[in-house]
């Protein structure tokens, strides 16, 4: 089966590995903006192209591609899946109308309200150039400011972390010059992610994962795309209750049904729900229309089912007849990122990949030139430990990191007992049962 993968980061390397493991005789093609060595190695052919460039549709047609799998959000926002479907190629990744759930945060909040989807924080949408933000920020008191469009995870600013009341008001006005804006209440709790395969009506859920957005140990420093993530050997994380996971599943199912009603388009692809577990239940932070990066690296290696069979279930809308199963193992994923990331990262700096032991290795934002590997400035390489417990998985990931050489740094606290105990205590305090 000829499959096109769009995207060239760590998430896409994990997808490429899942495709390569399929029993459906996969022949992999990739469209990526730079040569990711991990993906290139698994490919029959690849095209170096911007992931939003319609030229990749021509590449797919010329190569007789039978199925396309979308990695990142940018091609979804650019409507690449629509072009591929129009060219007769089925796509895992929602059409533009359905992908709005990720690339227009104002649309999504209004949509959740219209369809009474649970887990909606207090919010208000302001259109470009509109006034009135000062009053609403004061009314809520504790806010998060979100530009409506895609900002690579870096546009959202949280009060307390990034600014005070006055700073929030100033930032809101700055954003409104160029974009619509959502002002919403700041939620206090622990974040978790649930990812699902979706065929338009049926959802098959992966175990919950927790990402770590802050750059440095102890959740300090600037926000990043995600420094690392972990899951437990069951569906929920140590700080979660069963009802948090079930609530998240219900919200995601309701969302998929409502998207069909609102847009007329079935949601076919991956749905990523990001939730805040709070003292009074779970709330939705955001939806993404793709796997998370790094969260894809946690769940795809756990997949016991054939990834391409699931993909066919998604595009043929027969996911209910596919048995989607995950191994009951814990994983810990840690990114090695360039020194100075995210604000002033060293670019084009050579890295060496040595012995990563029992850890799986994923190439992310690096490129290969003359048999050497270089950083681009974004998250470079990831290692994944898998074991029966989070503790053992963390040890494997930590050992894996020591095999990576170059001007890189990582967070060493992700998946450690100390940090997990802190998360559990935090939730106990919020739930009032400490
Ligand atoms: P997003 O791009 O929507 O994922 O937001 C980036 C990060 O901002 C999230 O991962 C959260 O850590 C934080 N965030 C977003 N919305 C809220 C909220 N309503 N309350 C608290 N933190 C939030
Ligand atoms: N790791 C967060 C995301 O992929 O959006």
CSV table of C-alpha atoms and ligand atoms in Angstrom, one decimal:
chain,number,residue,atom,x,y,z
A,1,UNK,CA,0.0,0.0,0.0
A,2,UNK,CA,1.4,3.4,-1.0
A,3,UNK,CA,1.1,5.9,1.8
A,4,UNK,CA,2.1,9.6,1.9
A,5,UNK,CA,3.0,11.1,5.2
A,6,UNK,CA,2.9,14.9,5.4
A,7,UNK,CA,5.3,16.5,7.9
A,8,UNK,CA,8.9,16.1,9.1
A,9,UNK,CA,9.0,16.4,12.9
A,10,UNK,CA,9.3,14.0,15.9
A,11,UNK,CA,5.5,13.3,15.8
A,12,UNK,CA,5.8,12.4,12.1
A,13,UNK,CA,8.8,10.1,12.7
A,14,UNK,CA,6.6,8.3,15.2
A,15,UNK,CA,3.8,8.1,12.6
A,16,UNK,CA,6.3,6.8,10.0
A,17,UNK,CA,7.4,4.0,12.4
A,18,UNK,CA,3.8,3.0,13.0
A,19,UNK,CA,3.2,2.9,9.2
A,20,UNK,CA,6.4,0.9,8.7
A,21,UNK,CA,5.2,-1.7,11.2
A,22,UNK,CA,2.0,-2.3,9.3
A,23,UNK,CA,1.3,-5.8,7.8
A,24,UNK,CA,-0.2,-4.1,4.8
A,25,UNK,CA,3.0,-4.0,2.8
A,26,UNK,CA,3.5,-0.2,3.2
A,27,UNK,CA,5.5,1.8,0.8
A,28,UNK,CA,6.1,5.1,2.5
A,29,UNK,CA,6.4,8.5,0.8
A,30,UNK,CA,6.9,11.8,2.7
A,31,UNK,CA,6.4,15.4,2.0
A,32,UNK,CA,8.5,17.4,4.5
A,33,UNK,CA,10.2,20.8,4.7
A,34,UNK,CA,13.6,19.4,5.5
A,35,UNK,CA,15.2,16.0,5.4
A,36,UNK,CA,14.3,14.3,8.7
A,37,UNK,CA,16.8,11.4,8.7
A,38,UNK,CA,14.5,9.1,10.7
A,39,UNK,CA,11.7,9.5,8.2
A,40,UNK,CA,13.9,9.5,5.1
A,41,UNK,CA,15.3,6.2,6.1
A,42,UNK,CA,11.8,4.6,6.1
A,43,UNK,CA,10.8,6.2,2.8
A,44,UNK,CA,10.8,4.9,-0.7
A,45,UNK,CA,10.8,8.6,-1.8
A,46,UNK,CA,10.3,12.0,-0.3
A,47,UNK,CA,9.7,15.5,-1.5
A,48,UNK,CA,11.3,18.5,0.3
A,49,UNK,CA,8.5,21.1,0.2
A,50,UNK,CA,6.6,23.4,2.5
A,51,UNK,CA,3.9,21.3,4.2
A,52,UNK,CA,1.3,23.7,3.0
A,53,UNK,CA,2.4,23.7,-0.6
A,54,UNK,CA,-0.3,22.2,-3.0
A,55,UNK,CA,2.7,20.8,-5.0
A,56,UNK,CA,2.7,17.9,-2.6
A,57,UNK,CA,-0.7,16.9,-4.1
A,58,UNK,CA,1.0,16.5,-7.5
A,59,UNK,CA,3.7,14.4,-5.9
A,60,UNK,CA,1.0,12.2,-4.4
A,61,UNK,CA,-0.8,11.7,-7.6
A,62,UNK,CA,2.4,11.0,-9.6
A,63,UNK,CA,3.3,8.3,-7.2
A,64,UNK,CA,-0.1,6.6,-7.1
A,65,UNK,CA,-0.6,7.3,-3.4
A,66,UNK,CA,-3.5,5.4,-1.9
A,67,UNK,CA,-3.7,7.0,1.5
A,68,UNK,CA,-2.3,10.3,3.0
A,69,UNK,CA,-1.6,10.8,6.7
A,70,UNK,CA,-1.3,14.4,7.9
A,71,UNK,CA,1.1,15.2,10.7
A,72,UNK,CA,1.1,18.9,11.6
A,73,UNK,CA,-1.7,21.5,11.8
A,74,UNK,CA,-0.4,23.9,9.1
A,75,UNK,CA,-1.5,21.8,6.1
A,76,UNK,CA,-4.9,21.2,7.7
A,77,UNK,CA,-5.4,25.0,8.0
A,78,UNK,CA,-4.3,25.3,4.4
A,79,UNK,CA,-6.9,22.8,3.2
A,80,UNK,CA,-4.4,20.2,1.9
A,81,UNK,CA,-6.7,17.3,2.9
A,82,UNK,CA,-9.5,18.9,0.7
A,83,UNK,CA,-7.2,19.0,-2.3
A,84,UNK,CA,-6.0,15.4,-1.7
A,85,UNK,CA,-9.6,14.1,-1.4
A,86,UNK,CA,-10.5,16.1,-4.6
A,87,UNK,CA,-7.6,14.3,-6.3
A,88,UNK,CA,-9.1,10.9,-5.2
A,89,UNK,CA,-6.7,10.3,-2.3
A,90,UNK,CA,-8.3,9.4,1.0
A,91,UNK,CA,-6.8,11.4,3.9
A,92,UNK,CA,-6.3,10.8,7.7
A,93,UNK,CA,-6.7,14.4,8.8
A,94,UNK,CA,-9.8,16.6,8.8
A,95,UNK,CA,-10.9,18.8,5.9
A,96,UNK,CA,-10.5,22.5,6.5
A,97,UNK,CA,-14.0,23.1,7.7
A,98,UNK,CA,-13.7,20.5,10.4
A,99,UNK,CA,-10.1,21.4,11.3
A,100,UNK,CA,-11.3,24.9,12.4
A,101,UNK,CA,-11.6,23.3,15.8
A,102,UNK,CA,-7.8,23.8,16.0
A,103,UNK,CA,-7.0,26.8,13.9
A,104,UNK,CA,-9.7,29.2,15.1
A,105,UNK,CA,-10.0,29.4,18.8
A,106,UNK,CA,-12.8,32.0,18.6
A,107,UNK,CA,-14.8,29.7,16.4
A,108,UNK,CA,-14.3,26.7,18.7
A,109,UNK,CA,-15.4,28.5,21.9
A,110,UNK,CA,-18.5,29.8,20.2
A,111,UNK,CA,-19.2,26.3,18.7
A,112,UNK,CA,-18.9,24.7,22.1
A,113,UNK,CA,-21.4,27.2,23.5
A,114,UNK,CA,-23.8,26.7,20.7
A,115,UNK,CA,-23.8,22.9,21.1
A,116,UNK,CA,-23.7,23.0,24.9
A,117,UNK,CA,-20.5,20.9,25.0
A,118,UNK,CA,-19.4,20.4,28.6
A,119,UNK,CA,-16.1,21.8,30.0
A,120,UNK,CA,-16.4,25.3,28.6
A,121,UNK,CA,-14.6,28.0,30.6
A,122,UNK,CA,-16.0,31.5,30.9
A,123,UNK,CA,-14.9,33.4,27.8
A,124,UNK,CA,-15.6,36.2,25.4
A,125,UNK,CA,-14.6,36.6,21.8
A,126,UNK,CA,-13.3,40.0,20.6
A,127,UNK,CA,-13.1,40.6,16.8
A,128,UNK,CA,-10.0,42.4,15.3
A,129,UNK,CA,-10.1,46.1,16.1
A,130,UNK,CA,-13.0,45.7,18.7
A,131,UNK,CA,-12.8,47.4,22.1
A,132,UNK,CA,-14.1,46.3,25.5
A,133,UNK,CA,-11.3,44.0,26.5
A,134,UNK,CA,-10.3,46.1,29.6
A,135,UNK,CA,-13.7,45.8,31.1
A,136,UNK,CA,-13.9,42.0,30.5
A,137,UNK,CA,-10.4,41.3,31.8
A,138,UNK,CA,-11.3,43.2,35.0
A,139,UNK,CA,-14.6,41.4,35.3
A,140,UNK,CA,-12.9,37.9,35.2
A,141,UNK,CA,-9.9,39.1,37.2
A,142,UNK,CA,-7.7,36.1,36.4
A,143,UNK,CA,-7.4,35.5,32.6
A,144,UNK,CA,-5.8,33.9,29.7
A,145,UNK,CA,-5.4,35.8,26.4
A,146,UNK,CA,-5.5,33.7,23.3
A,147,UNK,CA,-5.1,35.0,19.7
A,148,UNK,CA,-7.7,33.1,17.6
A,149,UNK,CA,-5.3,31.9,14.9
A,150,UNK,CA,-2.4,29.5,14.9
A,151,UNK,CA,0.6,30.7,16.8
A,152,UNK,CA,2.7,27.5,17.1
A,153,UNK,CA,1.6,27.3,20.8
A,154,UNK,CA,3.4,30.5,21.7
A,155,UNK,CA,0.6,33.1,21.4
A,156,UNK,CA,-1.3,32.1,24.5
A,157,UNK,CA,-0.5,34.2,27.6
A,158,UNK,CA,-1.5,33.3,31.1
A,159,UNK,CA,-1.9,35.7,33.9
A,160,UNK,CA,0.5,35.2,36.8
A,161,UNK,CA,2.9,33.3,34.5
A,162,UNK,CA,3.3,36.0,31.8
A,163,UNK,CA,1.7,39.2,33.0
A,164,UNK,CA,-0.5,41.1,35.6
A,165,UNK,CA,-3.9,42.7,35.0
A,166,UNK,CA,-2.4,45.7,33.2
A,167,UNK,CA,-0.1,43.5,31.1
A,168,UNK,CA,-3.1,41.4,30.0
A,169,UNK,CA,-5.0,44.5,28.9
A,170,UNK,CA,-2.0,45.7,26.9
A,171,UNK,CA,-1.4,42.3,25.3
A,172,UNK,CA,-5.0,42.0,24.4
A,173,UNK,CA,-4.9,45.3,22.5
A,174,UNK,CA,-1.7,44.4,20.8
A,175,UNK,CA,-3.2,41.1,19.5
A,176,UNK,CA,-6.5,42.8,18.4
A,177,UNK,CA,-4.5,44.9,15.9
A,178,UNK,CA,-4.0,41.8,13.8
A,179,UNK,CA,-6.2,38.9,14.9
A,180,UNK,CA,-9.4,38.0,16.7
A,181,UNK,CA,-9.0,37.2,20.3
A,182,UNK,CA,-10.4,35.0,23.1
A,183,UNK,CA,-10.3,36.2,26.7
A,184,UNK,CA,-11.1,33.4,29.1
A,185,UNK,CA,-10.9,32.6,32.8
A,186,UNK,CA,-7.6,31.1,34.0
A,187,UNK,CA,-8.1,27.5,35.0
A,188,UNK,CA,-6.1,26.1,37.9
A,189,UNK,CA,-5.3,22.4,38.0
A,190,UNK,CA,-3.3,19.7,36.1
A,191,UNK,CA,-3.4,19.4,32.4
A,192,UNK,CA,-3.8,16.2,30.4
A,193,UNK,CA,-4.2,15.2,26.8
A,194,UNK,CA,-6.5,12.6,25.3
A,195,UNK,CA,-5.9,11.6,21.6
A,196,UNK,CA,-8.4,9.7,19.5
A,197,UNK,CA,-8.7,8.1,16.1
A,198,UNK,CA,-12.0,9.4,14.6
A,199,UNK,CA,-13.9,8.3,11.5
A,200,UNK,CA,-16.7,10.9,11.7
A,201,UNK,CA,-18.8,9.0,14.2
A,202,UNK,CA,-16.7,6.4,16.1
A,203,UNK,CA,-13.8,7.4,18.3
A,204,UNK,CA,-11.0,5.1,19.5
A,205,UNK,CA,-9.2,6.6,22.4
A,206,UNK,CA,-5.5,6.4,23.4
A,207,UNK,CA,-4.4,6.5,27.1
A,208,UNK,CA,-4.1,10.0,28.7
A,209,UNK,CA,-0.8,11.7,28.4
A,210,UNK,CA,0.7,14.7,30.2
A,211,UNK,CA,3.0,17.1,28.3
A,212,UNK,CA,5.3,19.7,29.9
A,213,UNK,CA,5.2,23.1,28.2
A,214,UNK,CA,7.7,25.0,30.3
A,215,UNK,CA,11.3,24.9,29.1
A,216,UNK,CA,13.1,24.2,32.4
A,217,UNK,CA,12.9,21.8,35.3
A,218,UNK,CA,10.3,22.6,38.0
A,219,UNK,CA,7.9,24.0,35.3
A,220,UNK,CA,10.0,27.2,35.1
A,221,UNK,CA,10.9,29.3,32.1
A,222,UNK,CA,9.2,30.2,28.8
A,223,UNK,CA,6.5,28.1,27.1
A,224,UNK,CA,7.6,25.7,24.4
A,225,UNK,CA,6.0,23.3,22.0
A,226,UNK,CA,6.4,20.7,24.8
A,227,UNK,CA,9.6,19.4,26.4
A,228,UNK,CA,8.4,15.9,27.2
A,229,UNK,CA,5.5,13.8,28.2
A,230,UNK,CA,4.5,10.6,30.0
A,231,UNK,CA,1.6,8.1,30.4
A,232,UNK,CA,0.9,5.3,32.9
A,233,UNK,CA,0.4,1.6,32.3
A,234,UNK,CA,-3.4,2.3,32.3
A,235,UNK,CA,-5.7,4.8,30.6
A,236,UNK,CA,-5.4,7.5,33.4
A,237,UNK,CA,-2.5,9.4,34.9
A,238,UNK,CA,-1.6,9.1,38.6
A,239,UNK,CA,-3.3,12.4,39.5
A,240,UNK,CA,-6.5,11.7,37.5
A,241,UNK,CA,-9.7,10.0,38.5
A,242,UNK,CA,-11.5,7.6,36.2
A,243,UNK,CA,-14.3,10.2,35.8
A,244,UNK,CA,-11.8,12.7,34.4
A,245,UNK,CA,-10.9,10.3,31.5
A,246,UNK,CA,-14.6,9.3,30.9
A,247,UNK,CA,-15.6,13.0,31.0
A,248,UNK,CA,-12.9,13.8,28.4
A,249,UNK,CA,-14.1,10.9,26.1
A,250,UNK,CA,-17.7,12.2,26.3
A,251,UNK,CA,-16.7,15.7,25.5
A,252,UNK,CA,-14.7,14.6,22.5
A,253,UNK,CA,-17.5,12.3,21.2
A,254,UNK,CA,-20.0,15.1,21.5
A,255,UNK,CA,-17.6,17.5,19.7
A,256,UNK,CA,-17.3,15.1,16.8
A,257,UNK,CA,-21.1,14.7,16.4
A,258,UNK,CA,-21.5,18.5,16.7
A,259,UNK,CA,-18.8,19.3,14.1
A,260,UNK,CA,-20.8,17.2,11.5
A,261,UNK,CA,-23.9,19.2,12.4
A,262,UNK,CA,-22.2,22.6,12.3
A,263,UNK,CA,-20.1,22.1,9.2
A,264,UNK,CA,-21.7,19.3,7.3
A,265,UNK,CA,-18.3,17.6,7.1
A,266,UNK,CA,-17.5,14.4,9.0
A,267,UNK,CA,-14.4,14.7,11.2
A,268,UNK,CA,-11.9,12.1,9.9
A,269,UNK,CA,-8.5,12.0,11.5
A,270,UNK,CA,-7.0,12.5,14.9
A,271,UNK,CA,-8.7,14.5,17.6
A,272,UNK,CA,-6.5,15.8,20.4
A,273,UNK,CA,-8.3,17.1,23.5
A,274,UNK,CA,-6.4,19.1,26.0
A,275,UNK,CA,-8.1,19.3,29.4
A,276,UNK,CA,-7.5,20.9,32.8
A,277,UNK,CA,-8.4,18.7,35.7
A,278,UNK,CA,-9.6,21.1,38.4
A,279,UNK,CA,-11.1,20.9,41.8
A,280,UNK,CA,-14.5,21.0,40.2
A,281,UNK,CA,-14.1,18.6,37.3
A,282,UNK,CA,-12.5,18.9,33.9
A,283,UNK,CA,-12.5,21.8,31.4
A,284,UNK,CA,-11.4,22.1,27.8
A,285,UNK,CA,-8.2,24.1,27.2
A,286,UNK,CA,-8.2,23.4,23.5
A,287,UNK,CA,-8.7,20.9,20.7
A,288,UNK,CA,-6.1,20.1,18.1
A,289,UNK,CA,-6.9,18.4,14.8
A,290,UNK,CA,-3.8,16.1,14.9
A,291,UNK,CA,-1.6,14.1,17.2
A,292,UNK,CA,0.4,16.1,19.8
A,293,UNK,CA,4.1,16.5,19.5
A,294,UNK,CA,5.5,14.9,21.7
A,295,UNK,CA,2.3,13.0,22.7
A,296,UNK,CA,2.2,11.0,19.5
A,297,UNK,CA,5.6,9.5,20.5
A,298,UNK,CA,4.0,8.1,23.8
A,299,UNK,CA,1.0,6.5,22.3
A,300,UNK,CA,1.9,5.2,18.8
A,301,UNK,CA,4.7,2.8,20.0
A,302,UNK,CA,2.1,1.4,22.4
A,303,UNK,CA,-0.3,0.5,19.6
A,304,UNK,CA,-1.0,-3.2,19.4
A,305,UNK,CA,-3.2,-2.8,16.4
A,306,UNK,CA,-2.1,-2.3,12.8
A,307,UNK,CA,-1.9,1.5,12.3
A,308,UNK,CA,-2.8,1.4,8.6
A,309,UNK,CA,-5.9,-0.8,9.4
A,310,UNK,CA,-7.0,2.0,11.7
A,311,UNK,CA,-6.3,4.6,9.0
A,312,UNK,CA,-8.4,2.7,6.6
A,313,UNK,CA,-11.1,2.5,9.2
A,314,UNK,CA,-10.9,6.3,9.5
A,315,UNK,CA,-11.1,7.1,5.8
A,316,UNK,CA,-13.8,4.4,5.0
A,317,UNK,CA,-15.8,5.3,8.1
A,318,UNK,CA,-15.6,1.8,9.5
A,319,UNK,CA,-13.6,2.4,12.6
A,320,UNK,CA,-16.3,0.6,14.7
A,321,UNK,CA,-15.1,-2.7,13.1
A,322,UNK,CA,-11.4,-2.2,13.9
A,323,UNK,CA,-10.0,-3.5,17.1
A,324,UNK,CA,-7.9,-0.6,18.5
A,325,UNK,CA,-5.7,-1.8,21.3
A,326,UNK,CA,-2.8,-0.2,23.2
A,327,UNK,CA,-0.2,-2.0,25.3
A,328,UNK,CA,-0.6,-1.6,29.1
A,329,UNK,CA,2.8,0.1,29.5
A,330,UNK,CA,4.1,3.3,30.9
A,331,UNK,CA,6.2,5.6,28.6
A,332,UNK,CA,8.3,8.7,29.2
A,333,UNK,CA,9.3,10.9,26.4
A,334,UNK,CA,12.0,13.5,26.7
A,335,UNK,CA,13.1,16.1,24.1
A,336,UNK,CA,16.6,17.3,23.7
A,337,UNK,CA,16.4,20.9,22.4
A,338,UNK,CA,19.0,23.3,21.2
A,339,UNK,CA,20.7,25.5,23.8
A,340,UNK,CA,18.8,28.8,24.0
A,341,UNK,CA,15.5,27.2,22.9
A,342,UNK,CA,12.8,28.6,22.6
A,343,UNK,CA,13.9,32.3,22.5
A,344,UNK,CA,17.5,32.2,21.1
A,345,UNK,CA,18.2,28.7,20.0
A,346,UNK,CA,21.5,27.7,18.4
A,347,UNK,CA,20.9,26.7,14.8
A,348,UNK,CA,22.8,24.7,12.3
A,349,UNK,CA,24.8,23.1,15.2
A,350,UNK,CA,26.0,19.5,14.7
A,351,UNK,CA,24.6,16.8,16.9
A,352,UNK,CA,25.7,13.3,17.3
A,353,UNK,CA,23.4,10.4,18.0
A,354,UNK,CA,25.2,7.7,20.0
A,355,UNK,CA,24.0,4.7,22.0
A,356,UNK,CA,20.5,5.5,23.3
A,357,UNK,CA,20.3,2.1,25.1
A,358,UNK,CA,16.8,0.7,25.5
A,359,UNK,CA,15.1,4.0,24.6
A,360,UNK,CA,13.5,4.6,21.3
A,361,UNK,CA,14.9,7.5,19.3
A,362,UNK,CA,12.9,10.0,17.3
A,363,UNK,CA,14.4,12.6,15.0
A,364,UNK,CA,12.5,15.9,15.1
A,365,UNK,CA,13.6,19.3,13.9
A,366,UNK,CA,17.0,18.3,12.6
A,367,UNK,CA,18.3,17.9,9.1
A,368,UNK,CA,20.8,15.7,7.5
A,369,UNK,CA,23.6,17.1,5.3
A,370,UNK,CA,26.7,15.3,4.1
A,371,UNK,CA,26.0,12.5,6.6
A,372,UNK,CA,25.9,14.8,9.5
A,373,UNK,CA,22.9,15.9,11.6
A,374,UNK,CA,22.2,19.6,12.5
A,375,UNK,CA,19.8,21.5,14.6
A,376,UNK,CA,17.2,23.9,13.1
A,377,UNK,CA,16.5,25.9,16.2
A,378,UNK,CA,13.4,23.9,17.2
A,379,UNK,CA,13.1,20.7,19.3
A,380,UNK,CA,15.8,18.4,17.9
A,381,UNK,CA,15.7,14.8,19.1
A,382,UNK,CA,13.4,12.8,21.4
A,383,UNK,CA,13.9,9.6,23.4
A,384,UNK,CA,11.2,7.3,24.7
A,385,UNK,CA,11.4,4.8,27.5
A,386,UNK,CA,8.7,2.2,27.8
A,387,UNK,CA,8.3,-0.1,30.8
A,388,UNK,CA,5.8,-1.5,33.3
A,389,UNK,CA,6.1,1.6,35.5
A,390,UNK,CA,6.6,5.3,34.9
A,391,UNK,CA,9.7,5.2,37.1
A,392,UNK,CA,11.4,2.5,35.0
A,393,UNK,CA,10.3,4.2,31.8
A,394,UNK,CA,11.9,7.4,33.1
A,395,UNK,CA,15.2,5.7,33.8
A,396,UNK,CA,15.3,4.3,30.2
A,397,UNK,CA,14.6,7.7,28.8
A,398,UNK,CA,17.2,9.3,31.0
A,399,UNK,CA,19.8,6.8,29.9
A,400,UNK,CA,18.8,7.4,26.3
A,401,UNK,CA,19.4,11.1,26.6
A,402,UNK,CA,23.0,10.4,27.6
A,403,UNK,CA,23.6,9.0,24.1
A,404,UNK,CA,22.9,12.4,22.5
A,405,UNK,CA,25.8,14.8,22.0
A,406,UNK,CA,25.8,18.4,21.0
A,407,UNK,CA,24.7,21.8,22.2
A,408,UNK,CA,21.4,20.5,23.6
A,409,UNK,CA,19.5,20.5,26.8
A,410,UNK,CA,16.6,18.6,28.3
A,411,UNK,CA,14.3,18.6,31.3
A,412,UNK,CA,15.4,15.9,33.7
A,413,UNK,CA,12.4,16.0,36.0
A,414,UNK,CA,9.7,14.7,33.5
A,415,UNK,CA,8.4,11.4,34.7
A,416,UNK,CA,10.3,11.4,38.0
A,417,UNK,CA,8.6,10.3,41.2
A,418,UNK,CA,9.2,13.7,42.7
A,419,UNK,CA,7.3,15.6,40.0
A,420,UNK,CA,4.5,13.1,39.8
A,421,UNK,CA,4.0,13.2,43.6
A,422,UNK,CA,3.8,17.0,43.2
A,423,UNK,CA,1.1,16.7,40.6
A,424,UNK,CA,-0.9,14.3,42.8
A,425,UNK,CA,-0.6,16.6,45.8
A,426,UNK,CA,-1.7,19.5,43.7
A,427,UNK,CA,-4.9,17.7,42.7
A,428,UNK,CA,-5.5,16.5,46.2
A,429,UNK,CA,-5.4,20.0,47.5
A,430,UNK,CA,-7.7,21.2,44.7
A,431,UNK,CA,-10.2,18.4,45.3
A,432,UNK,CA,-10.1,19.2,49.0
A,433,UNK,CA,-9.1,15.7,50.1
A,434,UNK,CA,-5.5,16.3,51.1
B,1,LIG,P1,-3.1,26.4,24.0
B,1,LIG,O1,-2.3,27.0,22.8
B,1,LIG,O2,-4.5,26.8,23.9
B,1,LIG,O3,-2.8,24.9,24.2
B,1,LIG,O4,-2.5,27.1,25.3
B,1,LIG,C1,-1.1,26.9,25.6
B,1,LIG,C2,-1.1,26.7,27.1
B,1,LIG,O5,-1.7,27.8,27.8
B,1,LIG,C3,-1.9,25.5,27.6
B,1,LIG,O6,-1.2,24.3,27.4
B,1,LIG,C4,-2.1,25.8,29.0
B,1,LIG,O7,-0.9,25.6,29.8
B,1,LIG,C5,-2.3,27.3,29.0
B,1,LIG,N1,-3.7,27.6,28.9
B,1,LIG,C6,-4.5,27.8,27.9
B,1,LIG,N2,-5.8,28.1,28.3
B,1,LIG,C7,-5.8,28.1,29.6
B,1,LIG,C8,-6.8,28.4,30.6
B,1,LIG,N3,-8.0,28.7,30.3
B,1,LIG,N4,-6.4,28.4,31.9
B,1,LIG,C9,-5.1,28.1,32.2
B,1,LIG,N5,-4.1,27.9,31.4
B,1,LIG,C10,-4.4,27.9,30.1
B,2,LIG,N1,2.4,19.1,22.7
B,2,LIG,C1,1.3,20.0,22.5
B,2,LIG,C2,0.8,20.0,21.1
B,2,LIG,O1,1.2,19.2,20.3
B,2,LIG,O2,0.0,20.8,20.8
